[in-house]
PDB file of C-alpha atoms in Angstrom:
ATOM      1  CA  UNK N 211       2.832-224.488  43.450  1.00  0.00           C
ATOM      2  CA  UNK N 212      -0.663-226.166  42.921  1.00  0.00           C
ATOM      3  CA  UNK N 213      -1.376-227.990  39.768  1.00  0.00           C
ATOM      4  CA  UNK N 214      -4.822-226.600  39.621  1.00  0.00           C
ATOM      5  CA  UNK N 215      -4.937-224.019  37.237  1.00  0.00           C
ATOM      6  CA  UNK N 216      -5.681-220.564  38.358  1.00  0.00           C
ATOM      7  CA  UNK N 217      -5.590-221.705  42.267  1.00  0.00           C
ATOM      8  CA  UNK N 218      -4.870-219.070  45.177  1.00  0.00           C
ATOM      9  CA  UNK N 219      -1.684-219.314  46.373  1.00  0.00           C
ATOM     10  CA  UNK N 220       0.561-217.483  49.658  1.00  0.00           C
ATOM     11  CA  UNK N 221       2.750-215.121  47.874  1.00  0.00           C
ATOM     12  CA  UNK N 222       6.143-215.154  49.589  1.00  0.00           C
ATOM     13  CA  UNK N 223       7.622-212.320  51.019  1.00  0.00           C
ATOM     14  CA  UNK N 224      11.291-212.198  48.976  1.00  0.00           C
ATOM     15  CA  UNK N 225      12.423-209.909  45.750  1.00  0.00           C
ATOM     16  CA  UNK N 226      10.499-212.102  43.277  1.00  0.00           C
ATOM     17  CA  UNK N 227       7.391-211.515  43.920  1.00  0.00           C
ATOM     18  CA  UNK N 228       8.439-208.125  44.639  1.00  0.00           C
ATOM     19  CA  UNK N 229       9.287-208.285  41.183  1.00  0.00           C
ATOM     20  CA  UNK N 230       6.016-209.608  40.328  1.00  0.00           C
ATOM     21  CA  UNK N 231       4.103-206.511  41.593  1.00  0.00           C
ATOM     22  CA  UNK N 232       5.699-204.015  39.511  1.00  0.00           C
ATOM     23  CA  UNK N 233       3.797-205.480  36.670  1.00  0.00           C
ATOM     24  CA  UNK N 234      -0.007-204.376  38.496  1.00  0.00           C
ATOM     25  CA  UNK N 235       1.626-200.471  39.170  1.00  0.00           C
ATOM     26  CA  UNK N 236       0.768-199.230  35.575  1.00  0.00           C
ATOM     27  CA  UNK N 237      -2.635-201.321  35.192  1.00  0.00           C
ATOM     28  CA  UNK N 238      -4.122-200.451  38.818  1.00  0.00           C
ATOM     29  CA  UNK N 239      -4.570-197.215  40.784  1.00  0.00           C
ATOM     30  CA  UNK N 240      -1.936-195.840  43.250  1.00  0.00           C
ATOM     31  CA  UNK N 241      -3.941-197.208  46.568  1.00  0.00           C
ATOM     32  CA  UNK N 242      -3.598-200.581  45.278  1.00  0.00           C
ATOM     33  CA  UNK N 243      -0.139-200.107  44.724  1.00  0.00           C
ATOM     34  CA  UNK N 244       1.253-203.461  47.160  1.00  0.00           C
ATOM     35  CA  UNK N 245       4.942-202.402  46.414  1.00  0.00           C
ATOM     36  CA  UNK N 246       5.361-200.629  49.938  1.00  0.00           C
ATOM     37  CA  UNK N 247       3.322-203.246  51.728  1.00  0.00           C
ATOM     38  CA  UNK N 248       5.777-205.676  50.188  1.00  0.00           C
ATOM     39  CA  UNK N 249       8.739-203.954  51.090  1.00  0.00           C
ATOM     40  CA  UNK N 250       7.887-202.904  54.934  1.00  0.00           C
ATOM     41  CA  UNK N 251       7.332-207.015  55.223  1.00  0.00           C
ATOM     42  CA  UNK N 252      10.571-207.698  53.846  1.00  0.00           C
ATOM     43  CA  UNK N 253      12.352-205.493  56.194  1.00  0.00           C
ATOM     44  CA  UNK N 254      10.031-206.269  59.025  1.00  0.00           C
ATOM     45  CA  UNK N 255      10.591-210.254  58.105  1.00  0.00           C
ATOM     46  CA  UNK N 256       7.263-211.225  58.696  1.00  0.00           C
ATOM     47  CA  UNK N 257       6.896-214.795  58.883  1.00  0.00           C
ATOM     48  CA  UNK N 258       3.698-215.180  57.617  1.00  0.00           C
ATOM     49  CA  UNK N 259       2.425-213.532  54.608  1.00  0.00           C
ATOM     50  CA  UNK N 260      -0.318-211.256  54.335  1.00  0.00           C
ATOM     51  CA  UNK N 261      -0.540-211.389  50.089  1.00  0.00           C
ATOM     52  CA  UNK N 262      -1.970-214.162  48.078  1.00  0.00           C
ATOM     53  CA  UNK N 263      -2.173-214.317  44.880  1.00  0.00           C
ATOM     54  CA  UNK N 264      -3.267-216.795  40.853  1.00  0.00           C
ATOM     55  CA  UNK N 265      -0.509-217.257  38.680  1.00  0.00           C
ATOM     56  CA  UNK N 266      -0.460-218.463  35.162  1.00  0.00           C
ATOM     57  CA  UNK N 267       2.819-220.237  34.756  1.00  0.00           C
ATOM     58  CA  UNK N 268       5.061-218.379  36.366  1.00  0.00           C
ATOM     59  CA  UNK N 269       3.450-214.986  35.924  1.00  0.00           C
ATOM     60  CA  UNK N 270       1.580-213.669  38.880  1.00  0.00           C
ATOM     61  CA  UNK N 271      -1.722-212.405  37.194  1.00  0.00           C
ATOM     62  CA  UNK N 272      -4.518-211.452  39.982  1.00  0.00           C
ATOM     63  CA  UNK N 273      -3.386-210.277  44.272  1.00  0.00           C
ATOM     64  CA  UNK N 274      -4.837-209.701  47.579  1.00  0.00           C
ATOM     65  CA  UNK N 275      -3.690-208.905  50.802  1.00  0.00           C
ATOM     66  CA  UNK N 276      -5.668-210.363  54.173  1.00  0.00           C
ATOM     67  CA  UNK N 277      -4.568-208.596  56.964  1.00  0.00           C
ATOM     68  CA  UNK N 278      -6.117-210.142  60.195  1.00  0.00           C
ATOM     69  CA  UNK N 279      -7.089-207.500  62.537  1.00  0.00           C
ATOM     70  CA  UNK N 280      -7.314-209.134  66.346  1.00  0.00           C
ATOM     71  CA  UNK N 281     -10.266-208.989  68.383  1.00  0.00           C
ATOM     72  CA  UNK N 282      -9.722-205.732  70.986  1.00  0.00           C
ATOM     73  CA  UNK N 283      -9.833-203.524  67.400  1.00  0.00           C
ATOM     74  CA  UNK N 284     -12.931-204.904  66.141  1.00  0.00           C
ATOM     75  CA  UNK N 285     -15.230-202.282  65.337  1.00  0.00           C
ATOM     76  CA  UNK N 286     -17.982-204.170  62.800  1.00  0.00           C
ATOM     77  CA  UNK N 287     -18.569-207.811  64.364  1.00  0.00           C
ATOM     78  CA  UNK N 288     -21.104-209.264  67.088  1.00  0.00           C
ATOM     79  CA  UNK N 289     -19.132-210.702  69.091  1.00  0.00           C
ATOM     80  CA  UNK N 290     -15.891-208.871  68.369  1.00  0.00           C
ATOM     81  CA  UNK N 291     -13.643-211.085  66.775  1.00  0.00           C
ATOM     82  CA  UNK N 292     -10.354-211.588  65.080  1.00  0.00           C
ATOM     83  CA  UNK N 293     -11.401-210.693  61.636  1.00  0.00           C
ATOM     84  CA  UNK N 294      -9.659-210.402  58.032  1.00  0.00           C
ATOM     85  CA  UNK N 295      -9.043-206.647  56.253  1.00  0.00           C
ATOM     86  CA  UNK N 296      -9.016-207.840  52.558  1.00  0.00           C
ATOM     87  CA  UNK N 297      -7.172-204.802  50.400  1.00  0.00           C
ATOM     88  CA  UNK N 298      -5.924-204.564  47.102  1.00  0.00           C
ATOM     89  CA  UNK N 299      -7.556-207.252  44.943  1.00  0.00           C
ATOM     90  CA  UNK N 300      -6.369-207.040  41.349  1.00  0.00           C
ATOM     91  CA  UNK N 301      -6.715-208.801  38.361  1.00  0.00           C
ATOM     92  CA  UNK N 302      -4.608-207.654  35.556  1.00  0.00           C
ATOM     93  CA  UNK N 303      -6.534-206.438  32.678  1.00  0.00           C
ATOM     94  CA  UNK N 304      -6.042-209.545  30.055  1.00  0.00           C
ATOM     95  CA  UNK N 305      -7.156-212.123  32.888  1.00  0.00           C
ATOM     96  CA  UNK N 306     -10.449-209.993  34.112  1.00  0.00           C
ATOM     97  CA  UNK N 307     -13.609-211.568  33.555  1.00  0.00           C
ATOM     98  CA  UNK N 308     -12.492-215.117  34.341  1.00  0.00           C
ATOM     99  CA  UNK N 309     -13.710-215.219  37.518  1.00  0.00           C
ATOM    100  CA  UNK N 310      -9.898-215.086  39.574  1.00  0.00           C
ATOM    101  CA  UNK N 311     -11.081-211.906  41.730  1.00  0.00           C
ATOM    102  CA  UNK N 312     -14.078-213.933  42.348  1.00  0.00           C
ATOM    103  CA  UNK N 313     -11.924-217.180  43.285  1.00  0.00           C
ATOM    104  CA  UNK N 314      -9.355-214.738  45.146  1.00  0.00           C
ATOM    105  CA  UNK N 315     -12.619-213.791  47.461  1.00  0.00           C
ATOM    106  CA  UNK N 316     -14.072-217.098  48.509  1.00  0.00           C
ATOM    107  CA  UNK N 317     -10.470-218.213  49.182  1.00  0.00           C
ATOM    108  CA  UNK N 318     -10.761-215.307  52.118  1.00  0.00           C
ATOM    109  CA  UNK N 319     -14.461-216.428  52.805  1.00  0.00           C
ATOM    110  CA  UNK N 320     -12.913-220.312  53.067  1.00  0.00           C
ATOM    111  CA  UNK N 321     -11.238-218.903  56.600  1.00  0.00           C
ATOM    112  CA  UNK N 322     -14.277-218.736  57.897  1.00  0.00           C
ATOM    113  CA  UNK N 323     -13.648-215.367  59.328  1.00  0.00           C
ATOM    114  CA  UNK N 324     -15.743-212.349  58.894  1.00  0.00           C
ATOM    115  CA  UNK N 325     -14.467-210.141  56.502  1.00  0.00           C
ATOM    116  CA  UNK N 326     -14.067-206.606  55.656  1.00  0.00           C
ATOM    117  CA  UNK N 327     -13.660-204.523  52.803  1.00  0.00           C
ATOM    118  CA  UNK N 328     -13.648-201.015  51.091  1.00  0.00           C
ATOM    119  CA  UNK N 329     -15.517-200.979  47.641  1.00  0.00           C
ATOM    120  CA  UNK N 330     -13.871-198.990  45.142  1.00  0.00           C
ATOM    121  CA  UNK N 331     -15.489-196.556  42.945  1.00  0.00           C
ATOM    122  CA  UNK N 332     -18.004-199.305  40.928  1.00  0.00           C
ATOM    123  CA  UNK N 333     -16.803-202.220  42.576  1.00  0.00           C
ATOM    124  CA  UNK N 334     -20.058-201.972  44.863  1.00  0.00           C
ATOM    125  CA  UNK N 335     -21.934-204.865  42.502  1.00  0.00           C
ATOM    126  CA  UNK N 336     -18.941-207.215  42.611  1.00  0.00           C
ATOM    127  CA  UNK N 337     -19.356-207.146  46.342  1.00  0.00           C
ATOM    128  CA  UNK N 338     -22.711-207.536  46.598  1.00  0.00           C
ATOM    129  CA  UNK N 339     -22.610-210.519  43.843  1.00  0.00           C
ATOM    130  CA  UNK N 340     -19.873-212.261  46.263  1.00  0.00           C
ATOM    131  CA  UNK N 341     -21.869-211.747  49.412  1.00  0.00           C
ATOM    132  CA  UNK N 342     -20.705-209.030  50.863  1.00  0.00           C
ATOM    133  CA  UNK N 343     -23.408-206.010  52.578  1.00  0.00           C
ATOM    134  CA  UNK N 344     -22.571-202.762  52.723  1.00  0.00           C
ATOM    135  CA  UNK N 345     -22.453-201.247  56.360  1.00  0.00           C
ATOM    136  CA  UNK N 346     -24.050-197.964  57.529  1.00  0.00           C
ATOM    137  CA  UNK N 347     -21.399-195.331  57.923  1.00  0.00           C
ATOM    138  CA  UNK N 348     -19.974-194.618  60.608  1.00  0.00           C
ATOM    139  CA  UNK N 349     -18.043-191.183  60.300  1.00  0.00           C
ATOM    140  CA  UNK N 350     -15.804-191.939  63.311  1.00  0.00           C
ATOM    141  CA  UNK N 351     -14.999-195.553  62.150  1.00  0.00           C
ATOM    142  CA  UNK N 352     -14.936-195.393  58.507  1.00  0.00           C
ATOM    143  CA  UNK N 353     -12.581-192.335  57.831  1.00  0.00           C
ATOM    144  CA  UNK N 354     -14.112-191.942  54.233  1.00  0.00           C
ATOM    145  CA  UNK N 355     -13.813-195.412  53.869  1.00  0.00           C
ATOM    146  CA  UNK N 356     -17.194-197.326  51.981  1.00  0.00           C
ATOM    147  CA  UNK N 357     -17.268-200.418  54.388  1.00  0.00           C
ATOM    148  CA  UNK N 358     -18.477-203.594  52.849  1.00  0.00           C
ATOM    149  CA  UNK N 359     -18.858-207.189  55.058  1.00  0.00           C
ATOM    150  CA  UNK N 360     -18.915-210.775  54.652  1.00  0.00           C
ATOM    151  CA  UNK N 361     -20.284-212.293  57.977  1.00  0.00           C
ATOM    152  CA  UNK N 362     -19.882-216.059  58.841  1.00  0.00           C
ATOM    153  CA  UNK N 363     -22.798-218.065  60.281  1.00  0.00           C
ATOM    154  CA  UNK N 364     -23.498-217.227  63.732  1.00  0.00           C
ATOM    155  CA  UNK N 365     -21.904-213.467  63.447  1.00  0.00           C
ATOM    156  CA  UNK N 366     -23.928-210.389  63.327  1.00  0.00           C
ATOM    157  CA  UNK N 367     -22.798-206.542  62.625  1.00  0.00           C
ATOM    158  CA  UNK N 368     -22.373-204.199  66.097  1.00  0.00           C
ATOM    159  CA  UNK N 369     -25.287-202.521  66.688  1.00  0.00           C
TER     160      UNK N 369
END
């Protein structure tokens, strides 16, 4: 692990941090819920993980997952790219305001990929302060979804 403090990290796909996850079920709400994300990976033995995560010590404290989504099923980027799907940031409850969702973020904006999102109900400031725009929706694409970007230099939103 990385001696900075509070630095993003690859969560590994094994029973530990599977372990580590139950702790975020009773603090967040169902769809973040990473436990059967976790689980298909482990039995799909990914090789490279999709979750990253801050611990403090040895307790895992705030997740993400980045899913990259290839270029062919690019529905929000000019010219369609191979772009990240960031779900399921958390921050348990005593580490909130310390900035780690905000350090969890620009780790994903660090790939220099564009970036997509779905704000949860009140989240929509939090993307907005971290750079993020909100995209016009599109009934077809979005599925009820509330779409939020982060585009890299040089990328633009389909038209």
């Amino acid at each position: 692990m990385n001696n900075e403090p509070f630095s993003v990290v690859p969560l590994k796909i094994n029973y530990k941090t599977l372990e580590d996850f139950k702790q975020f079920r009773e603090y967040g709400l169902e769809e973040l819920y990473m436990l059967e994300d976790l689980e298909e990976n482990l039995i799909e033995n990914h090789l490279r993980s999709p979750f990253f995560g801050i611990y403090d010590g040895d307790r895992l404290v705030a997740r993400m997952s980045l899913y990259e989504i290839e270029a062919p099923y690019d529905r929000f980027f000019q010219p369609p790219q191979n772009y990240y799907e960031l779900w399921k940031l958390e921050v348990l409850p005593d580490y909130r305001n310390k900035g780690l969702g905000s350090k969890m973020v620009q780790y994903a904006k660090n790939l220099n990929h564009p970036i997509k999102t779905n704000a949860r109900s009140r989240s929509d400031q939090f993307w907005l302060k971290m750079g993020f725009q909100p995209v016009h929706y599109d009934p077809n694409r979005d599925r009820g979804e509330n779409p939020y970007v982060w585009l890299p230099e040089g990328i633009e939103l389909q038209k």
